[in-house]
Coordinates of C-alpha atoms in Angstrom, one line a residue:
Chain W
X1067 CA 111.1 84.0 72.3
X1068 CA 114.2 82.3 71.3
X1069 CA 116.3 80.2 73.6
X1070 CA 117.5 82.5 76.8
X1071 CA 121.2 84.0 75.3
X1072 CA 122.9 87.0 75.7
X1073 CA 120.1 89.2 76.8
X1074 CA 119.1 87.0 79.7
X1075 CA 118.9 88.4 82.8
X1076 CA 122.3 89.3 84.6
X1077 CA 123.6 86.0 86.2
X1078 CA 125.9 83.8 85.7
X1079 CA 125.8 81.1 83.4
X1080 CA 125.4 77.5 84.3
X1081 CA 126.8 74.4 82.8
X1082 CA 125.3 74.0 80.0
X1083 CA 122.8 70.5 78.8
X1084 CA 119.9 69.3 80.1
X1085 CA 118.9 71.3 83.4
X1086 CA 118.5 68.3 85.5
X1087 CA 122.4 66.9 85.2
X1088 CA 122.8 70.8 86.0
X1089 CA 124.8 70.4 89.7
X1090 CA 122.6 72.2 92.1
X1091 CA 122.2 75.0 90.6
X1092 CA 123.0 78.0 93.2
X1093 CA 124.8 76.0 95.6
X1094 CA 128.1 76.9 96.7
X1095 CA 130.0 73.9 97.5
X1096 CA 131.6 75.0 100.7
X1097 CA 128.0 75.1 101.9
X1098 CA 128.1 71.5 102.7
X1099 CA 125.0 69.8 103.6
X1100 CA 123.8 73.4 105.0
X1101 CA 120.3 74.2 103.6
X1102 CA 120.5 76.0 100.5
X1103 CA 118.3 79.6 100.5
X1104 CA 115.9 80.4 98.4
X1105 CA 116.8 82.3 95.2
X1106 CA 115.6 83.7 92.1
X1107 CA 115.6 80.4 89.5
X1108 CA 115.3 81.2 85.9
X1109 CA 114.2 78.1 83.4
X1110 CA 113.7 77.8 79.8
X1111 CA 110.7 75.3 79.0
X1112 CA 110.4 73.8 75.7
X1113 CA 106.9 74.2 75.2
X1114 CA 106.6 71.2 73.3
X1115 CA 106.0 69.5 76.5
X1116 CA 102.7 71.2 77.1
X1117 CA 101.6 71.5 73.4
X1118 CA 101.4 68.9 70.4
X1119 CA 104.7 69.7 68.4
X1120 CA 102.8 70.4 65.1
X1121 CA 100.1 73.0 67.4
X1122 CA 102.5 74.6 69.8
X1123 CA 100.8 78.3 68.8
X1124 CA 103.9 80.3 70.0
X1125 CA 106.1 78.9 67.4
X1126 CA 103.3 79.5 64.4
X1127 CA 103.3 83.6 66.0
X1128 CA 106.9 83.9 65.9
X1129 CA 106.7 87.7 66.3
X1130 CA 104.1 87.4 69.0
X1131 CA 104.4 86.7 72.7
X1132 CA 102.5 86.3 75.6
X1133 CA 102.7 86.7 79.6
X1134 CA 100.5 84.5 81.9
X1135 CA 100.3 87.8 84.1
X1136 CA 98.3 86.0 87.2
X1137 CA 96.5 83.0 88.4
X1138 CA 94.0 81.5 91.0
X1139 CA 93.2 78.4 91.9
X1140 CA 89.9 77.3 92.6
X1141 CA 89.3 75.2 95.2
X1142 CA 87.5 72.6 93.0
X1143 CA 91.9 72.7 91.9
X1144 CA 90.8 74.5 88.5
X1145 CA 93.8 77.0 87.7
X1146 CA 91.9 80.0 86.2
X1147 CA 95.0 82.1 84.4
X1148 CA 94.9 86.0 83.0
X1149 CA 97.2 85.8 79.9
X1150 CA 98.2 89.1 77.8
X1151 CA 99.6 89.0 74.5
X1152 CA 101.6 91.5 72.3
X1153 CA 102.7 91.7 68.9
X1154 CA 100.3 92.3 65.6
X1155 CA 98.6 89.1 65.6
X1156 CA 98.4 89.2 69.6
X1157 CA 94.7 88.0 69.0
X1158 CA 95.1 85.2 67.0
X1159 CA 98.0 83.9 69.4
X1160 CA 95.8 83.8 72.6
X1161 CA 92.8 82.7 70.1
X1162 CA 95.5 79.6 69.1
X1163 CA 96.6 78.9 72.5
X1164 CA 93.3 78.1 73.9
X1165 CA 92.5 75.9 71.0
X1166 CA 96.2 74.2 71.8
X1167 CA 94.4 73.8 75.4
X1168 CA 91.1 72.2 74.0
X1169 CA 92.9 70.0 72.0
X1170 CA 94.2 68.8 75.4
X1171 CA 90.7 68.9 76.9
X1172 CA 91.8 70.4 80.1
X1173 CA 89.8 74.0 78.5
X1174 CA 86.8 74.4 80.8
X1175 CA 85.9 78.3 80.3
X1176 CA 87.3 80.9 78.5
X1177 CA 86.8 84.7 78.2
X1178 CA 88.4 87.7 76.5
X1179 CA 88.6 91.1 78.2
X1180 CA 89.6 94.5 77.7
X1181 CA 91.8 96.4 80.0
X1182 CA 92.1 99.8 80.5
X1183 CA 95.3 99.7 79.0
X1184 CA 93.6 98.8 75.9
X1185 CA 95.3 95.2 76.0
X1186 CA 93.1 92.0 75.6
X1187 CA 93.3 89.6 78.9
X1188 CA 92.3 85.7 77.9
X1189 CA 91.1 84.3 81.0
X1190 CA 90.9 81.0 80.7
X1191 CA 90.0 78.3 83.3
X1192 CA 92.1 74.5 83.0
X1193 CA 91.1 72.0 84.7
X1194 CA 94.8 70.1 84.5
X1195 CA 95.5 67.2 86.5
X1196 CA 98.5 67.5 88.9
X1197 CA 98.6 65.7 92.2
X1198 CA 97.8 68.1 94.7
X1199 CA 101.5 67.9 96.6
X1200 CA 102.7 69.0 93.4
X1201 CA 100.4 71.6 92.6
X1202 CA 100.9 73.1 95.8
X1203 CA 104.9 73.5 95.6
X1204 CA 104.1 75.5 92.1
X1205 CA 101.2 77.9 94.3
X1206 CA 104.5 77.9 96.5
X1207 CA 107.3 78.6 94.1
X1208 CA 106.2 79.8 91.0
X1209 CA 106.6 83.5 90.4
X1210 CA 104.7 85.4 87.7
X1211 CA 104.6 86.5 85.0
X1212 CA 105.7 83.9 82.4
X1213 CA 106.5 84.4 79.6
X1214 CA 105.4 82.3 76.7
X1215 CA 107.0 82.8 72.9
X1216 CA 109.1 81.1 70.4
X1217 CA 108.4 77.6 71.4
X1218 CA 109.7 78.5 75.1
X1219 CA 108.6 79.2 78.2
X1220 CA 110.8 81.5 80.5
X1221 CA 109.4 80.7 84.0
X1222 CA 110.5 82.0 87.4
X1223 CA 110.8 80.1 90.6
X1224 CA 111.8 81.6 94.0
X1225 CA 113.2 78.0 95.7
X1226 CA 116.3 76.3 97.3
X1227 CA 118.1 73.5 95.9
X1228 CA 115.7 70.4 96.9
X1229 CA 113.1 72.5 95.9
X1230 CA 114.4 73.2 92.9
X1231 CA 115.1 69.7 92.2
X1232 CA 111.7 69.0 93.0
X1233 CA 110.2 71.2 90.5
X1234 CA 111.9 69.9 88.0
X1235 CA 110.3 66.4 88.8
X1236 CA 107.0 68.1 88.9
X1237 CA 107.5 69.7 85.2
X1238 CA 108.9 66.4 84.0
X1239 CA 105.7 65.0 85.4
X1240 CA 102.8 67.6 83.2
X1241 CA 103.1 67.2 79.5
X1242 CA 104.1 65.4 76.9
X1243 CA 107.8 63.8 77.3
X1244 CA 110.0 65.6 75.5
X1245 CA 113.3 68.3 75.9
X1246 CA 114.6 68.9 79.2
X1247 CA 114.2 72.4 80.5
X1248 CA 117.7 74.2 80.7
X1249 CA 118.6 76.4 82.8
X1250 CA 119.1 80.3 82.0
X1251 CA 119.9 82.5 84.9
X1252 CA 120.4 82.7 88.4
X1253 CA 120.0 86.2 89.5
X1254 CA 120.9 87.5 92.9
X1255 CA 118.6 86.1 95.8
X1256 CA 116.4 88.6 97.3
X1257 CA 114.2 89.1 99.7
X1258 CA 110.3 89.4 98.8
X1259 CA 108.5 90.0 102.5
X1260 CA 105.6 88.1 103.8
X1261 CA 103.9 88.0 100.7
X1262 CA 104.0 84.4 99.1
X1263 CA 104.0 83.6 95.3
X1264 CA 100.5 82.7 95.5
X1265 CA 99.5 86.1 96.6
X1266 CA 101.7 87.3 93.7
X1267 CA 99.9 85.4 91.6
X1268 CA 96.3 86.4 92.6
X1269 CA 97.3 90.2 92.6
X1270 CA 98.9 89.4 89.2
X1271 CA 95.6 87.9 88.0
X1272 CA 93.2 91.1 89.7
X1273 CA 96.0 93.9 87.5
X1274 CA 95.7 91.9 84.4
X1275 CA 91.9 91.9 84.4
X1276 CA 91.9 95.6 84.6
X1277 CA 90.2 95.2 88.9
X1278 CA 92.3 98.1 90.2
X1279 CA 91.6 100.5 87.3
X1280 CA 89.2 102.3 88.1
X1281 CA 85.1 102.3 89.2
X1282 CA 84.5 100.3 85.5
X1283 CA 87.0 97.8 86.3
X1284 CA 85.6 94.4 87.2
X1285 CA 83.6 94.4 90.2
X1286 CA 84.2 91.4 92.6
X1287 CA 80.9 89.9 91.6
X1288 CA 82.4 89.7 88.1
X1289 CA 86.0 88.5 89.0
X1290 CA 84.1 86.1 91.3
X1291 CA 82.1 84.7 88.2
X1292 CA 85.3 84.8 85.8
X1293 CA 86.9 82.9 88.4
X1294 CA 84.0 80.5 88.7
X1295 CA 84.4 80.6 92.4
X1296 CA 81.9 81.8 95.0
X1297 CA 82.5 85.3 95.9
X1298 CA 83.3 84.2 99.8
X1299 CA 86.0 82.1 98.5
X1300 CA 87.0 85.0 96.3
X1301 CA 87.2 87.6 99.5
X1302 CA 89.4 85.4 102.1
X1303 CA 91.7 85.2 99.4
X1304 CA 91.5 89.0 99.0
X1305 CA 91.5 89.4 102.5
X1306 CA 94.8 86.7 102.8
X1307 CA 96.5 89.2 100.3
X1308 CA 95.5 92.2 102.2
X1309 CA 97.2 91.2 105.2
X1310 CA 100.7 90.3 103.5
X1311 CA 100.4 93.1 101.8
X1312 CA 100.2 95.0 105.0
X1313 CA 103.0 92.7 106.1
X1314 CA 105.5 94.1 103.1
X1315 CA 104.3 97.4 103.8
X1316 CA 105.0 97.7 107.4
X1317 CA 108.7 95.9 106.8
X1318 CA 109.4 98.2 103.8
X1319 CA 108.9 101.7 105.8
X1320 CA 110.0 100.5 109.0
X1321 CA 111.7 103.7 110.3
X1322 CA 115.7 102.9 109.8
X1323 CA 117.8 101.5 113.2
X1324 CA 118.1 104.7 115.7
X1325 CA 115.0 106.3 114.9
X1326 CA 113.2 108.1 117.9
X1327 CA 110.2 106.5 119.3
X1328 CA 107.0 107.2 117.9
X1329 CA 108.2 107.4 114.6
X1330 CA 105.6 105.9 112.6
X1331 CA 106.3 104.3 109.1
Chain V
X167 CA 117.5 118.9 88.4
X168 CA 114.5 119.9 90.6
X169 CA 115.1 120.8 94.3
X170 CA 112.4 119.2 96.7
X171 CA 111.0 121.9 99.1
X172 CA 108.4 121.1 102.4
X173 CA 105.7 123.3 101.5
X174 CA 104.4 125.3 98.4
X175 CA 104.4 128.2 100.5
X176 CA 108.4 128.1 100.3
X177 CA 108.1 128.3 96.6
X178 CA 110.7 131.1 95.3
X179 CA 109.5 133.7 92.3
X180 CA 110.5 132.5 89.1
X181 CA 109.6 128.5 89.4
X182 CA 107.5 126.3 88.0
X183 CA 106.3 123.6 90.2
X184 CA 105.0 120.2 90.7
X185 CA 102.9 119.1 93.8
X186 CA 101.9 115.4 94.4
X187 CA 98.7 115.1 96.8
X188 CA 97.0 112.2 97.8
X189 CA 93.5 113.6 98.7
X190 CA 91.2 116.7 98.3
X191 CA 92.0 118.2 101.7
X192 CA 96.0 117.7 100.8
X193 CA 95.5 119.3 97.8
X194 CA 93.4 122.4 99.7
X195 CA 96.2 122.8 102.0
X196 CA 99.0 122.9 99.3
X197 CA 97.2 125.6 97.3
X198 CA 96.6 127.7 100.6
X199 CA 100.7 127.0 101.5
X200 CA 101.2 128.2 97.7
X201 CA 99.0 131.6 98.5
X202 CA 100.6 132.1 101.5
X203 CA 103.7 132.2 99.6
X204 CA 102.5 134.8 96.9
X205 CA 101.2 137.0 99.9
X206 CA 105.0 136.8 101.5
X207 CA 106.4 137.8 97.8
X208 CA 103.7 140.6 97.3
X209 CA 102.8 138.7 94.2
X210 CA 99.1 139.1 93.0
X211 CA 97.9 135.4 92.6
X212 CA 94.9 133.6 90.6
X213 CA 94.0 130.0 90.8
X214 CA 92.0 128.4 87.9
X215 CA 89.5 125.9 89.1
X216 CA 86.6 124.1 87.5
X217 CA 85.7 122.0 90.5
X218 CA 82.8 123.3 92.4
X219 CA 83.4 120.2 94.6
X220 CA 86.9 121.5 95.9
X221 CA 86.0 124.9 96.4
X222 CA 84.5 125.1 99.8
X223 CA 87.7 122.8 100.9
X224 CA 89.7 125.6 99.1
X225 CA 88.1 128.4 101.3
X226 CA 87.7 126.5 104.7
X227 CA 92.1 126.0 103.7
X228 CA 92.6 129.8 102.9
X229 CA 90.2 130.9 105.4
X230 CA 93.1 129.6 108.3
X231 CA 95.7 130.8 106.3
X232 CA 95.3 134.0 104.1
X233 CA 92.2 134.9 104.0
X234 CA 92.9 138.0 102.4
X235 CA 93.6 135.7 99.3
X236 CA 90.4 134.6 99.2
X237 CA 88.8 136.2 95.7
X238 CA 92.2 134.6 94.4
X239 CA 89.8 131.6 93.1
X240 CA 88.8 132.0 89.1
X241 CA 85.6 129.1 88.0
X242 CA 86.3 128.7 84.4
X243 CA 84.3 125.6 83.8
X244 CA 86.2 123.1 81.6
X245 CA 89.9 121.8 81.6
X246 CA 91.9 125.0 81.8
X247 CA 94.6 123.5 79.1
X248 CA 93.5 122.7 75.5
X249 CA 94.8 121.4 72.0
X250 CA 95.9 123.3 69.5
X251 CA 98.0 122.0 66.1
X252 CA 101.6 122.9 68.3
X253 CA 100.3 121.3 71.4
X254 CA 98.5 121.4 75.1
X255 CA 98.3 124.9 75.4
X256 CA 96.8 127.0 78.7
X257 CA 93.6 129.3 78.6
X258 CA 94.1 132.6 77.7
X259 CA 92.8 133.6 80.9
X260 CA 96.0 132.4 82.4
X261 CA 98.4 133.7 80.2
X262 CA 96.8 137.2 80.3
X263 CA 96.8 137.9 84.3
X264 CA 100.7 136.5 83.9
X265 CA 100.9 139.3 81.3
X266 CA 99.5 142.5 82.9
X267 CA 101.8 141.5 85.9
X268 CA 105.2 141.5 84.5
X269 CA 107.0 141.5 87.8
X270 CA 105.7 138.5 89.0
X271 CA 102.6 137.1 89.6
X272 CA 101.7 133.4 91.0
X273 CA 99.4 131.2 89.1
X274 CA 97.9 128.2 89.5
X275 CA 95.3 125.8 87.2
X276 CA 93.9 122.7 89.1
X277 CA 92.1 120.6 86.1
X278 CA 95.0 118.5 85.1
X279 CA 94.2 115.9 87.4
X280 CA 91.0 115.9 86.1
X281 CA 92.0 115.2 82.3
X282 CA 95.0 113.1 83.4
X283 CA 94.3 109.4 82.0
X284 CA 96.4 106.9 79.8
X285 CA 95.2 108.1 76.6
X286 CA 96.3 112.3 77.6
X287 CA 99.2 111.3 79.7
X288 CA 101.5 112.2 76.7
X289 CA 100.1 115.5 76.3
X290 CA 100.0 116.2 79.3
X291 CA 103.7 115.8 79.6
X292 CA 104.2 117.4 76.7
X293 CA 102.1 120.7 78.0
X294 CA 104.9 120.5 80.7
X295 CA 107.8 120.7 79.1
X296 CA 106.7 123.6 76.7
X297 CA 105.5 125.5 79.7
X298 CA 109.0 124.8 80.9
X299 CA 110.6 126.5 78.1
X300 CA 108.2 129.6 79.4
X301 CA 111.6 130.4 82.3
X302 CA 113.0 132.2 83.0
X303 CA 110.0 134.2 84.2
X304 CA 109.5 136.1 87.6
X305 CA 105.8 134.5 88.1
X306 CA 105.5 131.1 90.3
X307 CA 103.3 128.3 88.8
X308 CA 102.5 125.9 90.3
X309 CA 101.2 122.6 88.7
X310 CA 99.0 120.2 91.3
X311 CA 99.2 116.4 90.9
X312 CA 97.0 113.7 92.4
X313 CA 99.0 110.9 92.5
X314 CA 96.2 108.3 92.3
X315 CA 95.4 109.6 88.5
X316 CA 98.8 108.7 87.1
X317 CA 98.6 105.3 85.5
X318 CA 101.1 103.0 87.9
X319 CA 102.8 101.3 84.7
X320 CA 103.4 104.7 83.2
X321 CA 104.4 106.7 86.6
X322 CA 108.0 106.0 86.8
X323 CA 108.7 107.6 83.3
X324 CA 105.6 110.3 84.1
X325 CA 107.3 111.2 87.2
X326 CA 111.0 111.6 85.2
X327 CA 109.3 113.8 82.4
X328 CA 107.6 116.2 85.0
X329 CA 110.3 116.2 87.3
X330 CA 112.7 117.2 84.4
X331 CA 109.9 119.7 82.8
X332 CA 109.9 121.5 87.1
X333 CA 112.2 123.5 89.6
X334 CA 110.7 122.3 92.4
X335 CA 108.2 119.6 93.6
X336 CA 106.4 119.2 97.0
X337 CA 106.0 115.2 97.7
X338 CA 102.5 114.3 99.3
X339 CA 102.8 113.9 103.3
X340 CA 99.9 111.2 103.1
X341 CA 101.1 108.2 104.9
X342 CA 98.9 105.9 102.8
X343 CA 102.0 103.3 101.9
X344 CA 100.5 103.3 98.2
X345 CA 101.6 107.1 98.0
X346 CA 104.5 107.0 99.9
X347 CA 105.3 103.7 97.6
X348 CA 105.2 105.6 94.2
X349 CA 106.8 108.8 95.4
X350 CA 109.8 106.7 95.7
X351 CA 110.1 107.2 92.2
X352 CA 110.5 110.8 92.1
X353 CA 113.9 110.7 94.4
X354 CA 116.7 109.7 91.6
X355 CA 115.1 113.5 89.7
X356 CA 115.4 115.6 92.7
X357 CA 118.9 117.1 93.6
X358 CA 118.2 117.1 97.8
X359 CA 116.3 113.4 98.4
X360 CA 115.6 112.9 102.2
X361 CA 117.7 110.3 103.7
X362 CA 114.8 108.2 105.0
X363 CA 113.1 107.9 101.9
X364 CA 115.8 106.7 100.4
X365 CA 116.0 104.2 102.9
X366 CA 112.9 103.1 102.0
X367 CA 114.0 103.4 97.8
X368 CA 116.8 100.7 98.6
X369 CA 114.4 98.5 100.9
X370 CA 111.9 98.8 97.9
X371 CA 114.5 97.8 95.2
X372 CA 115.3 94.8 97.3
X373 CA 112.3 93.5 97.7
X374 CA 112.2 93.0 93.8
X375 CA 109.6 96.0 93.5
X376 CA 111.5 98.7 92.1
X377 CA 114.6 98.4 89.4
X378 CA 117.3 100.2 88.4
X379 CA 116.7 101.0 84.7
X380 CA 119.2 102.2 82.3
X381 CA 120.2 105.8 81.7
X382 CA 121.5 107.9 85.0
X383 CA 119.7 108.0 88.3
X384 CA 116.6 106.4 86.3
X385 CA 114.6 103.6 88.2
X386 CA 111.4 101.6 87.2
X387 CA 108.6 99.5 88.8
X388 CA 109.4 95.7 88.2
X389 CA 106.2 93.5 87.2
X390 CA 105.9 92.9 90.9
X391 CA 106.1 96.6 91.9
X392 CA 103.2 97.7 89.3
X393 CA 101.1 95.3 90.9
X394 CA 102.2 95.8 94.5
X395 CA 101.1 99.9 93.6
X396 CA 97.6 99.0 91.8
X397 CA 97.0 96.6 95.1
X398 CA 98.2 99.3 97.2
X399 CA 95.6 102.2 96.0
X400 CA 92.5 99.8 95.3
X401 CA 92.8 96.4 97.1
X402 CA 91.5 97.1 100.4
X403 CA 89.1 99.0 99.2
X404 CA 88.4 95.7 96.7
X405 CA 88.3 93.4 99.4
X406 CA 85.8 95.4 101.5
X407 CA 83.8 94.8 98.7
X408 CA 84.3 91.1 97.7
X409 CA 83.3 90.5 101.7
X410 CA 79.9 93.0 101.3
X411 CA 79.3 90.8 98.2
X412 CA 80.0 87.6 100.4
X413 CA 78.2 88.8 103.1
X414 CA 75.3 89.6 101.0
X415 CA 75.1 86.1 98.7
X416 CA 75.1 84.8 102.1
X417 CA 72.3 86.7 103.5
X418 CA 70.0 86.1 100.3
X419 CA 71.3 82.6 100.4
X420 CA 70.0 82.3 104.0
X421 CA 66.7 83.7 103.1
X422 CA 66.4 81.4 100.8
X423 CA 67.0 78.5 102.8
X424 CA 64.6 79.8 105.1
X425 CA 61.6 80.3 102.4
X426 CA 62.4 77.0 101.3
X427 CA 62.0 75.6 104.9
X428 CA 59.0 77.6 105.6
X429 CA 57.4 76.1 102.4
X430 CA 58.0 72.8 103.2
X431 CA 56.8 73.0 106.8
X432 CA 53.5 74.6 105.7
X433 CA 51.7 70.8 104.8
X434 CA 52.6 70.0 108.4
X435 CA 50.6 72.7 109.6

């Protein structure tokens, strides 16, 4: 994936140089000191921050890419990830980026699996070490999937301004020192419902393991030992994203102003 | 552009037609509405089925409705559409009753649910459109859909293709949110969409879940809006599960415990 340009999503541009001397992105001056809302934040991160320059895999598959589709984290703070891949050597990119992950020695499991889409998940389970504070504003923030090719990574963030600014300590903070991440877009705020990224996240995770396809999909038991996670663990988080889900669901049907009573979403 | 009508049963002669259930009974009640119709038009009718499972909801459905239409039901074992080197093509047994009734005659085959999977989604659609090309006819055929069968990352351009290949469609009336979720798609094809569901289109397309895509009146499910569908249809279902399988390691876990306690009091005895 090359460097966000013309095809980035519909925004407008930002000034341009390293995203950090970027002047709050989003923030409209005549705000004032008025907290900023949360919106859609699009970043471009040099991968060379996470990977050894001379290993980073995506920029050995040029023509390859791959989307970290999902993620959960264990409560032991292992982040187990579902990543796809697509392009003809798909294989040997996800195969490449879990040896770039060894190399690190933050690898602690990994497994391939099919989907019934016929596209090869790599679950794999990092135990990477990021202060807990930290690592609980990306469960906040971080919206999925991210998408890793070219040397980049294009990574979503639903956050306000301090937020934002917080982040970028945070990245600054994993990795190797290197490029700054720039920013790319700023698409329209919206509104997601009650579900948090999180949630997102985890129901990212269960599609791209192929859970919801279907009575061969992975049972519970199996996501549970994927996960490495006791299955009790594994069902209050189910259970958490059943109710949000239940949450959007009742805000997105709600019968329009004016309605008559009793009308039932 | 295909007109959205309440009930099969309002079907005029001459159309070719999509219904979207949700469940067995739904789909029982649609095919008694679609009967009902052919009785009101004095067509002769004849369902294909292959599904000994549905047929007793089938009677108990035309029994309350026309029960006169009752030897309407054909069991021809097998999916009633099959390949040939030009395509999905129908059974002859379907294209010879629509034959020997040249003024009109309604038909309906309920197996393509039943084939309907990633890897025959294509010919499926494809069946569609060349039935399409069958109009103008004076027979109704009606073409039964359950929507839990259409692959969620493939639905919005599934449910462009069929609703371009149809006159008319019939939405599900299942309040499951999953359902109601994905029919949403299906309102940029039709030429009368109700006002409340499209309410619920624009609430959908702010929330992040559904997109507008390129090309007139087309939308598609964002990343989030697959995922939201797929957890719609199967996540409660999976998290009754993951709790059983909780609830279970916890019972054997606890019987452990207790065999282990028991062992270790026996000395003391």
């Amino acid at each position: 994936m090359a460097p966000p340009g013309p095809d980035a999503p519909e925004s407008r541009e930002l000034p341009s140089g390293p995203w950090r001397d970027a002047s709050d992105p989003g923030r409209n001056p005549a705000q004032g000191a008025l907290p900023s809302p949360r919106q859609d934040r699009v970043v471009s991160i040099p991968l060379i921050r996470l990977f050894a320059p001379e290993a980073d895999p995506t920029e050995r598959f040029p023509r390859e890419r791959a989307d970290l589709e999902g993620y959960v984290l264990a409560p032991d703070r292992t982040i187990t990830v579902a990543l796809t891949a697509e392009g003809p050597r798909a294989l040997d990119l996800l195969d490449s980026i879990w040896n770039a992950v060894e190399r690190k020695r933050v690898g602690r499991r990994n497994h391939l699996v099919l989907d019934e889409r016929g596209r090869t998940v790599c679950v794999m389970s990092l135990g990477v070490e990021i202060p807990p504070e930290t690592l609980e504003l990306l469960r906040s923030l971080l919206v999925v999937p991210v998408r890793l090719g070219g040397g980049f990574a294009e990574v979503h963030f639903l956050a306000s301004d301090p937020e934002t600014h917080s982040l970028v300590r945070t990245l600054e903070e994993i990795g190797h020192p290197g490029p700054a991440p720039s920013t790319v877009a700023l698409p329209p705020a919206r509104e997601t419902g009650p579900l948090r990224s999180e949630d997102w996240a985890f129901l990212g995770f269960l599609s791209a393991i192929g859970a919801f396809e279907g009575p061969d999909g992975p049972t519970p038991d199996a996501v549970a030992a994927l996960l490495g996670t006791d299955p009790a663990s594994f069902a209050a988080q189910a259970r958490a994203v059943e109710s949000g889900l239940r949450g959007l669901v009742t805000g997105m049907f709600s019968p329009p102003a004016g309605s008559p009573p009793g009308a039932v979403p | 552009m295909m007109r959205l009508i309440g009930a099969p049963e309002e079907l005029p002669a001459g159309s070719h037609s999509l219904s979207l259930y949700a469940s067995p009974r739904e789909a029982a009640d649609q095919m008694a509405s679609f009967l009902k119709g052919a009785r009101e038009l004095g067509q002769p009718a004849l369902v294909l089925t292959d599904n000994d499972s549905m047929m007793p909801l089938y009677r108990e459905a035309v029994a309350q409705t026309v029960p006169e239409l009752m030897d309407s039901f054909r069991r021809i074992p097998g999916s009633h559409t099959y390949e040939t080197p030009e395509g999905r093509r129908p059974v002859p047994a379907a294209l010879e009753f629509a034959a020997s009734h040249p003024e009109g005659a309604s038909l309906c085959g309920d197996t393509i649910p039943s084939i309907l999977n990633r890897n025959s989604l294509a010919s499926v659609l494809a069946y569609e459109d060349w039935f399409d090309t069958l109009r103008p006819f004076y027979h109704r055929g009606l073409c039964p859909y359950d929507l839990g069968r259409i692959p969620v990352e493939r639905a919005p351009e599934a449910l462009e293709r069929l609703a371009g290949a149809h006159t008319h469609a019939v939405l599900s009336n299942d309040p499951s949110p999953g359902v109601r979720f994905l029919q949403l798609l299906v309102l940029p094809h039709v030429e009368n969409p109700p006002s409340e569901h499209l309410g619920w289109l624009a609430q959908a397309v702010e929330y992040g879940l559904i997109q507008e895509e390129p090309g007139e009146r087309s939308v598609g499910l964002t990343p989030r809006g697959a995922d939201f569908a797929r957890a719609l249809f199967h996540l409660p279902e999976y998290a009754r599960r993951a709790d059983e399988l909780a609830r279970r390691r916890q019972r054997s876990g606890t019987d452990r415990d207790a065999a282990v306690e028991r062992r270790t009091e026996r000395p003391e005895e």
